Tab-separated table of C-alpha atoms and ligand atoms in Angstrom:
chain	number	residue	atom	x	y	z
A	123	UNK	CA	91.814	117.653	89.147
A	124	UNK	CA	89.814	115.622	86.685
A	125	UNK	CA	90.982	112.674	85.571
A	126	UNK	CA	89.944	111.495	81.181
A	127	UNK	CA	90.319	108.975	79.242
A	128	UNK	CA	93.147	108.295	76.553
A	129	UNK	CA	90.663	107.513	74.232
A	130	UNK	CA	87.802	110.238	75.067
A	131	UNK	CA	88.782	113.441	76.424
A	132	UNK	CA	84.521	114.068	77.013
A	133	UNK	CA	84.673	111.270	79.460
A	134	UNK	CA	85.831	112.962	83.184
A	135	UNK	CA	85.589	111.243	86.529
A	136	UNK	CA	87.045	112.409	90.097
A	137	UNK	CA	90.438	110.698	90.961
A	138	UNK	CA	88.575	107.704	93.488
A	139	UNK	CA	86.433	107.018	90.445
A	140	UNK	CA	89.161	106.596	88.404
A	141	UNK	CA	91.014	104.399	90.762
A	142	UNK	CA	87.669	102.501	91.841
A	143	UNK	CA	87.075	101.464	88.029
A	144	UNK	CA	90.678	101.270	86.988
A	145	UNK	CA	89.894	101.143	83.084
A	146	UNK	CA	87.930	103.619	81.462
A	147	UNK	CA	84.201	102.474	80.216
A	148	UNK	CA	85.936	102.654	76.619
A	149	UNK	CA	88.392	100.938	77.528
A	150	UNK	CA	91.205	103.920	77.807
A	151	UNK	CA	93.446	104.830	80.775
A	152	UNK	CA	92.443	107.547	83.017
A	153	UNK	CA	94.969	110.282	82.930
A	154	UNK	CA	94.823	114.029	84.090
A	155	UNK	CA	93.237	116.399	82.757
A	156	UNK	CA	96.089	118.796	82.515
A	157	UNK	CA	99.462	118.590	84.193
A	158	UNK	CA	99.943	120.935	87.058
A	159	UNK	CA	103.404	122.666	86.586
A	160	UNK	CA	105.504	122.484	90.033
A	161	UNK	CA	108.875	124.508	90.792
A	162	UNK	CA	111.394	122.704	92.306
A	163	UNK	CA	112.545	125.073	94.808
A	164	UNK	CA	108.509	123.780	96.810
A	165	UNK	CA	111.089	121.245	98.037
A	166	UNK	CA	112.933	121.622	101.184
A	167	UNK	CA	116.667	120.519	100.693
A	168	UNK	CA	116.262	117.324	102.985
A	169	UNK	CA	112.892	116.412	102.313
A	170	UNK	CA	112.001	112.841	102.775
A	171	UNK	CA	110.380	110.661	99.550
A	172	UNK	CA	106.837	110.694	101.480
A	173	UNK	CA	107.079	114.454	101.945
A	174	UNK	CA	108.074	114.884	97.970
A	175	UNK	CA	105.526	112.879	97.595
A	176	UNK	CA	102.771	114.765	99.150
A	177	UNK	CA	103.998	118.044	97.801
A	178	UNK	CA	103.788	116.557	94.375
A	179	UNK	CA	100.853	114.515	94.016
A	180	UNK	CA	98.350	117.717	96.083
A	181	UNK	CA	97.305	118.848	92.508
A	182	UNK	CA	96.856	115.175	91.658
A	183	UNK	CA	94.664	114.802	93.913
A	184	UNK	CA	93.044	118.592	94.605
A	185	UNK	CA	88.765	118.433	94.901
A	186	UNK	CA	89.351	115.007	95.785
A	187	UNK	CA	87.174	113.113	98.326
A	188	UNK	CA	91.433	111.461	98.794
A	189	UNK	CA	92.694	115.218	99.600
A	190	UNK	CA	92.567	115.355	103.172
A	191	UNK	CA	94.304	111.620	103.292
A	192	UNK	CA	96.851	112.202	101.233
A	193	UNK	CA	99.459	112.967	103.881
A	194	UNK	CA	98.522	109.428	105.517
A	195	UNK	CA	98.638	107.590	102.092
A	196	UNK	CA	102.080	108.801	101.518
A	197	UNK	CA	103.300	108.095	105.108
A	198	UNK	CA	101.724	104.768	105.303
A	199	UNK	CA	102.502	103.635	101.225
A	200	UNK	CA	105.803	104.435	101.188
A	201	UNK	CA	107.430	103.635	104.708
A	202	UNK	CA	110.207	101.470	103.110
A	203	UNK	CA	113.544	102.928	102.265
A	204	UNK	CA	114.297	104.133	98.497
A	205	UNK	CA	117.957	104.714	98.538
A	206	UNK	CA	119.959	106.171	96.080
A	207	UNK	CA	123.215	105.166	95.751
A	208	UNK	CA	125.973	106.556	93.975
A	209	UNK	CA	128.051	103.976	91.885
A	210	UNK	CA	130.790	105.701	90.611
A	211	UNK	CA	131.515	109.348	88.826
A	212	UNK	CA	127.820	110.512	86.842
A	213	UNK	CA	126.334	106.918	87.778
A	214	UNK	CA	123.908	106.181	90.823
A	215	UNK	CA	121.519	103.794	91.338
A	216	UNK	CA	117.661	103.953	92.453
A	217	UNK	CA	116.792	100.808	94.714
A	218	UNK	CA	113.574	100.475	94.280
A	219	UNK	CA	113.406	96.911	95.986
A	220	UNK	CA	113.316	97.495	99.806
A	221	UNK	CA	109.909	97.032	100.329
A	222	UNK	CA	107.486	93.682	101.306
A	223	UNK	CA	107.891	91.398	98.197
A	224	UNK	CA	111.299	92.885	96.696
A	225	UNK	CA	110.488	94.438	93.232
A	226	UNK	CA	109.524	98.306	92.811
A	227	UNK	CA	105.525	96.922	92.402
A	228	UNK	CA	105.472	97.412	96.035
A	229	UNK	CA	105.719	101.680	95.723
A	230	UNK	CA	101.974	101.465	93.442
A	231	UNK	CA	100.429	98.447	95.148
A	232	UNK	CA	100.513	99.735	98.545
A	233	UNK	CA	99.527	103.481	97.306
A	234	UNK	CA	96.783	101.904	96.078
A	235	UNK	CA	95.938	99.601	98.552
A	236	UNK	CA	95.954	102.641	101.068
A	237	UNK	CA	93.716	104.680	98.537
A	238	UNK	CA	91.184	102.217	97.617
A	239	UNK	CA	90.722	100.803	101.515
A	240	UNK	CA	89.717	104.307	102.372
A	241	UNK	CA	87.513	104.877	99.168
A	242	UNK	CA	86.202	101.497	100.389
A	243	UNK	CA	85.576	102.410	104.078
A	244	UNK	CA	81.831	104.487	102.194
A	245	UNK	CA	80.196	101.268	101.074
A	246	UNK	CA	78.715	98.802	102.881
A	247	UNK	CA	79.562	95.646	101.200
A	248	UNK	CA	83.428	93.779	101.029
A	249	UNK	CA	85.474	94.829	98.880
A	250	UNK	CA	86.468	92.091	96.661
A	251	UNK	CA	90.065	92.864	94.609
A	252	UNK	CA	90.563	90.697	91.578
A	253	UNK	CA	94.336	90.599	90.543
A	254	UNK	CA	95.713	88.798	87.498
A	255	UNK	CA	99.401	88.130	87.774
A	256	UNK	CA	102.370	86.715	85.710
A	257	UNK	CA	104.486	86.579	88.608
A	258	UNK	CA	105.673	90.315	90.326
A	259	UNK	CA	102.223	92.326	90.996
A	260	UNK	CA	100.293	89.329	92.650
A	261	UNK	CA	102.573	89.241	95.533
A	262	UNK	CA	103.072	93.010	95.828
A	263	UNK	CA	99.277	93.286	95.969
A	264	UNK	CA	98.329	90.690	98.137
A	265	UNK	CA	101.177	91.990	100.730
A	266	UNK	CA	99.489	95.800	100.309
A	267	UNK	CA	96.165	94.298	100.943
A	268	UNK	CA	96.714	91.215	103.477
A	269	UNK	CA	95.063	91.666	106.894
A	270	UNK	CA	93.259	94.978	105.941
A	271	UNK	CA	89.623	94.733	107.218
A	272	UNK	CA	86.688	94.670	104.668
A	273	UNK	CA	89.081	93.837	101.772
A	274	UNK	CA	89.429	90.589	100.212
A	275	UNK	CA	91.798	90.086	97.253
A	276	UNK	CA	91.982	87.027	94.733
A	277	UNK	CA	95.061	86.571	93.105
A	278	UNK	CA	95.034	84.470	90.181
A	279	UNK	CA	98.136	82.906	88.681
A	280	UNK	CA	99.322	80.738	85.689
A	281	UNK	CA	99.728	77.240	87.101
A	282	UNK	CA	103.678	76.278	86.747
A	283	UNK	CA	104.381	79.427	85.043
A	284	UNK	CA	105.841	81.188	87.485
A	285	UNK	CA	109.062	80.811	90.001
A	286	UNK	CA	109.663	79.137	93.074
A	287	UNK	CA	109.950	82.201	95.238
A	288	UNK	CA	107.683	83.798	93.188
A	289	UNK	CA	104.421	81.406	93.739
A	290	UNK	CA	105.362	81.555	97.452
A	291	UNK	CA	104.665	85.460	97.307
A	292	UNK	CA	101.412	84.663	95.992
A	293	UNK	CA	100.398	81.860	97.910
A	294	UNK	CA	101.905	81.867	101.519
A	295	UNK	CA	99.625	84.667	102.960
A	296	UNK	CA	96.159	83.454	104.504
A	297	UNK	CA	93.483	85.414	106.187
A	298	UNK	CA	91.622	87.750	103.683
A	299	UNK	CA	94.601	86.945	100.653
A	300	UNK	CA	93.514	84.184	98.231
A	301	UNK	CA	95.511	82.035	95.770
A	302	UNK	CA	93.674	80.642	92.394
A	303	UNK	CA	96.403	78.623	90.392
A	304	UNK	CA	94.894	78.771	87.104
A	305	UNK	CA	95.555	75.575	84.532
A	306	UNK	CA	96.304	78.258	81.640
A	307	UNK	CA	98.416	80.730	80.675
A	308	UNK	CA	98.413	84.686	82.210
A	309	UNK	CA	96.041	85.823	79.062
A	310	UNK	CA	93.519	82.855	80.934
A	311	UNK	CA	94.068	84.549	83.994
A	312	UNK	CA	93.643	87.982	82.965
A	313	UNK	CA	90.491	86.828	80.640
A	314	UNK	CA	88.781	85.489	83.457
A	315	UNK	CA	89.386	89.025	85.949
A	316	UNK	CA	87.543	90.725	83.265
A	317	UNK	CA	84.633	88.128	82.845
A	318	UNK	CA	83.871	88.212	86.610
A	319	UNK	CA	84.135	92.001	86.853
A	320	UNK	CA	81.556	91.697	84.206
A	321	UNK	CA	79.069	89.198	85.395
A	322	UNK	CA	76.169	90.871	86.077
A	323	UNK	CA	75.066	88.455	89.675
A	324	UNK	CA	78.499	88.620	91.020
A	325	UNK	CA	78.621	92.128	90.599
A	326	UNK	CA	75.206	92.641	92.435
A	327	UNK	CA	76.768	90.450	95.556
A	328	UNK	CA	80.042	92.013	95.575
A	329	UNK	CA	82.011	95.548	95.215
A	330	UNK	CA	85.029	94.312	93.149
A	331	UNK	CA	88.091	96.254	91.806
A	332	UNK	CA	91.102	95.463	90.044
A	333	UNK	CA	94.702	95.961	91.100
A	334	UNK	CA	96.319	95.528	87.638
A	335	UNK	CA	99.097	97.679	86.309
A	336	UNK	CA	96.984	100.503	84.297
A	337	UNK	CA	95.500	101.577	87.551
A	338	UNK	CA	96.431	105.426	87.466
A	339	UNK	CA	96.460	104.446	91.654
A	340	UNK	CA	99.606	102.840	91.424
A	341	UNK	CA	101.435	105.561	88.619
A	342	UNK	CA	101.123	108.632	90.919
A	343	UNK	CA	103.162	107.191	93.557
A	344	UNK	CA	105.908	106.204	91.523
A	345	UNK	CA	106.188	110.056	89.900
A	346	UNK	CA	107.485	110.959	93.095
A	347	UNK	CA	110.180	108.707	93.492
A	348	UNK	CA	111.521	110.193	90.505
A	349	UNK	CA	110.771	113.747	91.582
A	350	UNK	CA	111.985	112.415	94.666
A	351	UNK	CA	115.968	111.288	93.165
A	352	UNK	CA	116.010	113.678	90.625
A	353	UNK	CA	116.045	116.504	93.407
A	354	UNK	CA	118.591	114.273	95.487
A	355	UNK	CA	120.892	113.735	92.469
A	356	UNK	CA	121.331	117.638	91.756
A	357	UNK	CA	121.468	118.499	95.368
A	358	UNK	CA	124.454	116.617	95.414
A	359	UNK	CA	126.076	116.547	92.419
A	360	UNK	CA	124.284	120.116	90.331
A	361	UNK	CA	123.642	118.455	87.422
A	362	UNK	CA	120.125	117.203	86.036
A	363	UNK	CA	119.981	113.509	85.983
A	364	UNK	CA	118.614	111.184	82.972
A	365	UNK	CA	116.667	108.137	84.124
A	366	UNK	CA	117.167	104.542	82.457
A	367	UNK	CA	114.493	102.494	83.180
A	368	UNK	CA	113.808	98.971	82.888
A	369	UNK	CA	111.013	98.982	80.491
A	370	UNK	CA	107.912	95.907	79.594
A	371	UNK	CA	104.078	97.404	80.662
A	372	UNK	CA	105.713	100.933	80.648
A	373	UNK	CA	104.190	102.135	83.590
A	374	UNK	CA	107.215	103.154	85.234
A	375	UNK	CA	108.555	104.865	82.135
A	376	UNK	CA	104.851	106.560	81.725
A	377	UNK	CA	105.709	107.840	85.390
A	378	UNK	CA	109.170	109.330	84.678
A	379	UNK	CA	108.049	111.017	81.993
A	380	UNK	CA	104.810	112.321	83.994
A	381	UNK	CA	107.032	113.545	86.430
A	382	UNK	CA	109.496	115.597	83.916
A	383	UNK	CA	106.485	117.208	82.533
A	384	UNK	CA	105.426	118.851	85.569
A	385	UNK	CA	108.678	120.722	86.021
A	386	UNK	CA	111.139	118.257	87.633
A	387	UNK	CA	114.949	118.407	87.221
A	388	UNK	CA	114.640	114.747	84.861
A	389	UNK	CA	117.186	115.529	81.783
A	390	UNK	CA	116.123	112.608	79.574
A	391	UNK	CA	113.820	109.312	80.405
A	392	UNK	CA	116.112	106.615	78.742
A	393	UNK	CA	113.881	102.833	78.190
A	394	UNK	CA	115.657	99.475	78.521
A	395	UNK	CA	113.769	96.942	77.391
A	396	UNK	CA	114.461	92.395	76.839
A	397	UNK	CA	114.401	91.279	73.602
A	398	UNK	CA	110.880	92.110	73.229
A	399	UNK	CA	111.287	94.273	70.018
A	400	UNK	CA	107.787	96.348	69.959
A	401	UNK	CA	108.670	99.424	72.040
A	402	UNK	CA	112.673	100.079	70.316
A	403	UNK	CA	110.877	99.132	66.573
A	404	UNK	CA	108.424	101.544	67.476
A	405	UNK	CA	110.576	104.132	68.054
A	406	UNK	CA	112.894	103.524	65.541
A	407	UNK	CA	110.591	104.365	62.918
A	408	UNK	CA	107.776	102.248	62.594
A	409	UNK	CA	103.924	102.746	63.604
A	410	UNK	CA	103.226	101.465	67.371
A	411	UNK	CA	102.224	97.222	66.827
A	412	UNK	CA	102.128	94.926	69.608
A	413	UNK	CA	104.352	92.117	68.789
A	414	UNK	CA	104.571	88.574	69.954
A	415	UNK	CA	105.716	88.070	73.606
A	416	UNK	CA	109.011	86.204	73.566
A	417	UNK	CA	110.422	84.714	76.957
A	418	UNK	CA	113.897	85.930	78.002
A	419	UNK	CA	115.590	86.346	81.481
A	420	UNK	CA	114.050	89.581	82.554
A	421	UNK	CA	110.536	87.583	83.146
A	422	UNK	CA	108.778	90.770	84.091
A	423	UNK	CA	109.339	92.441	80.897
A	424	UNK	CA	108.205	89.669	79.139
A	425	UNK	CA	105.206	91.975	77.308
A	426	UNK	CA	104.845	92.358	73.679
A	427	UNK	CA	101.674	94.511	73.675
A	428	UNK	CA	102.568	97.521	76.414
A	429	UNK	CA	99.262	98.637	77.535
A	430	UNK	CA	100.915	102.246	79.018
A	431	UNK	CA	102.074	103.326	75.296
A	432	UNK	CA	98.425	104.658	74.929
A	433	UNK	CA	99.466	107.077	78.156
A	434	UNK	CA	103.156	107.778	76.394
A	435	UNK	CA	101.291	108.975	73.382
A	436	UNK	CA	98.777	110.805	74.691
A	437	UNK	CA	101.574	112.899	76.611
A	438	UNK	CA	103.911	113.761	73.766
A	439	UNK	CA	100.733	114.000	71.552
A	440	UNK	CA	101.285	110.899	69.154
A	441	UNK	CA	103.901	108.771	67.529
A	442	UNK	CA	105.981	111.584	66.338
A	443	UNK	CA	105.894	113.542	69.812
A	444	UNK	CA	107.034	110.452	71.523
A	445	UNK	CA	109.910	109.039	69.257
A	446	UNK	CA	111.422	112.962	69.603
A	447	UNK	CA	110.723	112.659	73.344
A	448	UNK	CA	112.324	109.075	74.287
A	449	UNK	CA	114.827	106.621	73.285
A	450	UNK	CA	115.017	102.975	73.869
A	451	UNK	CA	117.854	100.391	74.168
A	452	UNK	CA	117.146	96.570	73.390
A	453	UNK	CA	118.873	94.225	75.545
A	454	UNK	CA	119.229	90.523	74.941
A	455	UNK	CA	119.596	87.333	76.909
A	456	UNK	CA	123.673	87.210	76.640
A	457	UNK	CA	123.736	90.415	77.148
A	458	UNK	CA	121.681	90.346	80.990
A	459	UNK	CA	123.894	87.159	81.344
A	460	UNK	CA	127.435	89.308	80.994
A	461	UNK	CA	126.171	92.365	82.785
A	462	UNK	CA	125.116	90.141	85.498
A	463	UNK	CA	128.378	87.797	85.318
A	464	UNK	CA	130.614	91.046	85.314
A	465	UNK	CA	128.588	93.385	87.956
A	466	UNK	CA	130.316	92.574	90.539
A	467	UNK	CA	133.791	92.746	89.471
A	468	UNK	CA	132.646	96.423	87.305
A	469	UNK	CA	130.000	97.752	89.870
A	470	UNK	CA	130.726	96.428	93.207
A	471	UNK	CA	126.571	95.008	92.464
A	472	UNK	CA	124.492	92.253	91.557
A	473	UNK	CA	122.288	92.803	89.678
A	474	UNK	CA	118.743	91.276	89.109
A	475	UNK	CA	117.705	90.575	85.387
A	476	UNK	CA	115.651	93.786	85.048
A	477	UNK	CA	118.003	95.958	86.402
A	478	UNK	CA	120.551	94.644	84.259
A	479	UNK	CA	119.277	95.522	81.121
A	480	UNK	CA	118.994	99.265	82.602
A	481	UNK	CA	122.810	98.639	83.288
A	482	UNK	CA	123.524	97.318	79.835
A	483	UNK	CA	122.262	100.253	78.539
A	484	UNK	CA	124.356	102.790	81.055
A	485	UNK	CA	127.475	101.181	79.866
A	486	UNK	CA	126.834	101.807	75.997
A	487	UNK	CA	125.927	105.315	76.762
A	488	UNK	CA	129.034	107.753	77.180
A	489	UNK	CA	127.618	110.448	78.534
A	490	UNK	CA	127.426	111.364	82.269
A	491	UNK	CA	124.730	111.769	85.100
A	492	UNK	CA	122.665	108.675	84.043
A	493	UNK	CA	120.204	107.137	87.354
A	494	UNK	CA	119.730	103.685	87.116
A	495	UNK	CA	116.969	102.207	87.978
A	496	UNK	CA	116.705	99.130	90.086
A	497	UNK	CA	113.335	96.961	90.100
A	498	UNK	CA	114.084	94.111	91.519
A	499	UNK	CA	116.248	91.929	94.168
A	500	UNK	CA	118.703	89.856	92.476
A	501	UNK	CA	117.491	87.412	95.659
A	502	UNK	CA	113.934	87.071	93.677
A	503	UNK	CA	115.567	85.439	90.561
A	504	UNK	CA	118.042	83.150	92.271
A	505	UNK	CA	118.121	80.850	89.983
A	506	UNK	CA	119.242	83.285	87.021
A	507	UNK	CA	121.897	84.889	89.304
A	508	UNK	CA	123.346	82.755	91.500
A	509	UNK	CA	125.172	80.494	88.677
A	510	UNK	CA	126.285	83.256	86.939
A	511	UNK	CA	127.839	85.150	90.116
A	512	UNK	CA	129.056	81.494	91.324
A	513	UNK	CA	127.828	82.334	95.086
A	514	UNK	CA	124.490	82.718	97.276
A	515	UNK	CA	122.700	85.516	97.634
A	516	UNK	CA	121.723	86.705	101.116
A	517	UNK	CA	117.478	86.476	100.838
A	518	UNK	CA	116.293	89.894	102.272
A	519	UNK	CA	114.127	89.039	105.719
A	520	UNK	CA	110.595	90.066	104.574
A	521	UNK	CA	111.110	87.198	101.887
A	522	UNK	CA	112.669	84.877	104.073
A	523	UNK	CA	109.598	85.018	106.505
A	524	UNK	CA	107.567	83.807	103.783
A	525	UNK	CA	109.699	81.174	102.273
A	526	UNK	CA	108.851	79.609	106.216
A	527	UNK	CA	105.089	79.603	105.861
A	528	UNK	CA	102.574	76.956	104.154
A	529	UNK	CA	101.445	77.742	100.988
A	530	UNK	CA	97.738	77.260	100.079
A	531	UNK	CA	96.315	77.578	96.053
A	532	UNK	CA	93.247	76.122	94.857
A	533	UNK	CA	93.872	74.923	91.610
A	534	UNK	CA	90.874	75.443	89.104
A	535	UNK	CA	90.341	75.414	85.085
A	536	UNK	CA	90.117	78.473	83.351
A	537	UNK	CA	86.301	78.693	83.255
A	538	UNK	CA	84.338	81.402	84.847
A	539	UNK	CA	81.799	79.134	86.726
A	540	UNK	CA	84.745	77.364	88.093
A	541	UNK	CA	86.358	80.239	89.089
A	542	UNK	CA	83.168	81.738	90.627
A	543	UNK	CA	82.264	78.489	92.700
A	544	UNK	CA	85.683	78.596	93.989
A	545	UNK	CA	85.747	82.228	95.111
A	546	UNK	CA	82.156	81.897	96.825
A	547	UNK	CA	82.766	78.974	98.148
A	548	UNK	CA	83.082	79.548	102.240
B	43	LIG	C1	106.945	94.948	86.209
B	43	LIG	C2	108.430	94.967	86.219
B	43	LIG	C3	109.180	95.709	85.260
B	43	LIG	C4	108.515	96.427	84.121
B	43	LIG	O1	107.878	97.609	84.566
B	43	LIG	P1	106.778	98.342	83.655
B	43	LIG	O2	106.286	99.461	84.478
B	43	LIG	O3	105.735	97.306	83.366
B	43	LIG	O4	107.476	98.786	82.398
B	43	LIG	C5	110.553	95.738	85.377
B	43	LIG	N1	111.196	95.058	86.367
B	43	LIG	C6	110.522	94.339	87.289
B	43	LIG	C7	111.295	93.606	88.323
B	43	LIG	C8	109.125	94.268	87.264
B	43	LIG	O5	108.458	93.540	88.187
């Protein structure tokens, strides 16, 4: 399998070169070639997510130098329980948030992790991994990469932008795992990733990659948990399930739909989004135009420019193709506040603020066998949930053993000198 670019079908690379670069040269996202089509009945009745997921991805990753690890990856990636729950008559729930740092980030971060450290293991020099980060995929990727030998990751973060819990993910690891708290906003931090990818002398000293979100790396791994739950849902209940998925980058809705187009039993991919209007204007009616990020509760879907549309339209084949193919819910503040207030009392749940706009949407839809899916532990946004559930959440242990450690973050300006001086300093 060949992997191209949105932008330039002429432009093929193997799957480790399109995870070792991350962006196309032009500036697309790498997607396949062609999508393999895969029959349902491969699957065993009992088979376990990592075993979906090694079934699923083989084409992904066929002519691969990858192929012979792929087995491993899976085991290794995904070795944290993905439960699906059923909630009540044609509504379950997909937990996504069971692994290291509590949000579903963790499923592509350590695939990734796994992939690049062996695509690594054929150069001499460190691997250096740059990660930007407005809160959830700093931590996931420093815990997929912290203590792995001949990998060194920089996170850099938006100084006093981010939450309590939240900064500890990013800054309480040590060893190989570095903090940068950056006096600007994430666009600073994300500006200055690319400038140091692109500066010619650093690049001669060190092998760097990126861990950010368009990384085709981290998609693959999250079409098979919905292969995965889609095959679990009609095992038990014979009915195709539709997916409603908390929505802001769009990877994860780029991945449900990647995984109905290769043949799995996914009715209909449903998008929640915050009150970040581009993606439900869009597909109302109007061309695709990034809009203005507005801050709401749901933090993580806080994007007004989603960078995975370009993979949407490139599946359904343009604006048309993908307003006939999807349909997307908007979800404001009050509204996350009452689904959150009431999901206990209606759902025996609590909800985080992500999920709960995926919830939001579930109760205005009154049709049956609807998946919802869960991002992120309601423990993560305590400060949202707690008021409005008027009691403490229990903090999951992986979290709790890093609320104990010391924290360490140089803090620099948003200048690439700066930032180099800091990261080469010993
Ligand atoms: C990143 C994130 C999302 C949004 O996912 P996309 O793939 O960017 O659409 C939703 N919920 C949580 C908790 C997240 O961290």
């Amino acid at each position: 399998m060949r992997y191209v670019s949105t932008r330039d079908p002429s432009h093929a690379v193997s799957l480790s070169a399109a995870i070792a670069r991350g962006l196309a040269p032009d500036g697309g996202l790498y997607v396949p070639e062609q999508f393999p089509t895969i029959d349902p009945a491969t699957f065993g009745p009992d088979a376990s997510l990592p075993h979906v997921a090694a079934l699923l991805l083989a084409p992904f990753f066929a002519g691969d130098a990858l192929e012979p690890e792929l087995g491993a990856i899976c085991r290794e990636s995904l070795s944290f329980p993905v439960p699906l729950k059923d909630l009540r008559e044609g509504t379950a729930v997909l937990e996504l948030f069971h692994g290291p740092t509590a949000a579903f980030k963790d499923v592509g971060a350590r695939f990734l992790a796994a992939c690049l450290s062996r695509i690594a293991a054929e150069d001499e020099r460190a691997l250096t991994i740059l990660v930007a980060t407005s809160g959830d995929t700093g931590g996931a990727v420093a815990a997929a990469f912290h203590g792995r030998p001949g990998v060194e990751v920089a996170v850099l973060y938006p100084a006093g932008m981010v939450s309590a819990r939240q900064e500890k993910q990013l800054t309480a690891w040590g060893g190989n795992v570095r903090a940068f708290a950056v006096r600007g906003d994430f666009d600073a931090c994300q500006r200055l990733v690319k400038a140091a990818m692109a500066h010619p002398e650093l690049r001669a000293r060190r092998r760097m990659s990126s861990a950010n979100s368009i990384n085709v790396g981290r998609l693959l791994p999250q079409v098979a948990y919905y292969a995965w739950a889609s095959l679990e849902y009609r095992r038990r209940h014979g009915a195709d399930p539709g997916f409603i998925v908390p929505s802001g980058n769009l990877g994860n809705a780029a991945a449900a739909s990647w995984s109905r187009r290769v043949g799995m039993p996914v009715r209909e991919v449903v998008l929640a989004t915050n009150a970040n209007l581009a993606i439900t204007r869009f597909l109302s009616g109007q061309p695709w135009s990034p809009q203005p990020t507005v801050s709401t509760l749901a933090t993580a879907m806080d994007v007004g420019s989603a960078s995975n549309m370009e993979r949407l339209l490139h599946l359904f084949g343009g604006e048309e193709g993908t307003r006939s193919a999807l349909r997307a819910f908007l979800v404001d503040d009050n509204e996350i506040r009452r689904v959150i207030r009431e999901g206990p009392g209606t759902w025996g749940e609590v909800w985080d603020p992500h999920t709960a706009t995926a919830v939001a949407v579930r109760e205005r839809l009154e049709t049956r066998d609807w998946i919802v899916v869960s991002t992120a532990h309601p423990a993560k946004f305590e400060s949202v949930v707690e008021p409005l559930i008027g009691r403490e959440i229990p903090i999951p242990p992986d979290l709790a053993h890093l609320l104990d450690r010391p924290s360490h973050a140089t803090p620099i300006e948003p200048d690439l000198d700066t930032f180099i001086a800091a990261l080469e300093a010993p």
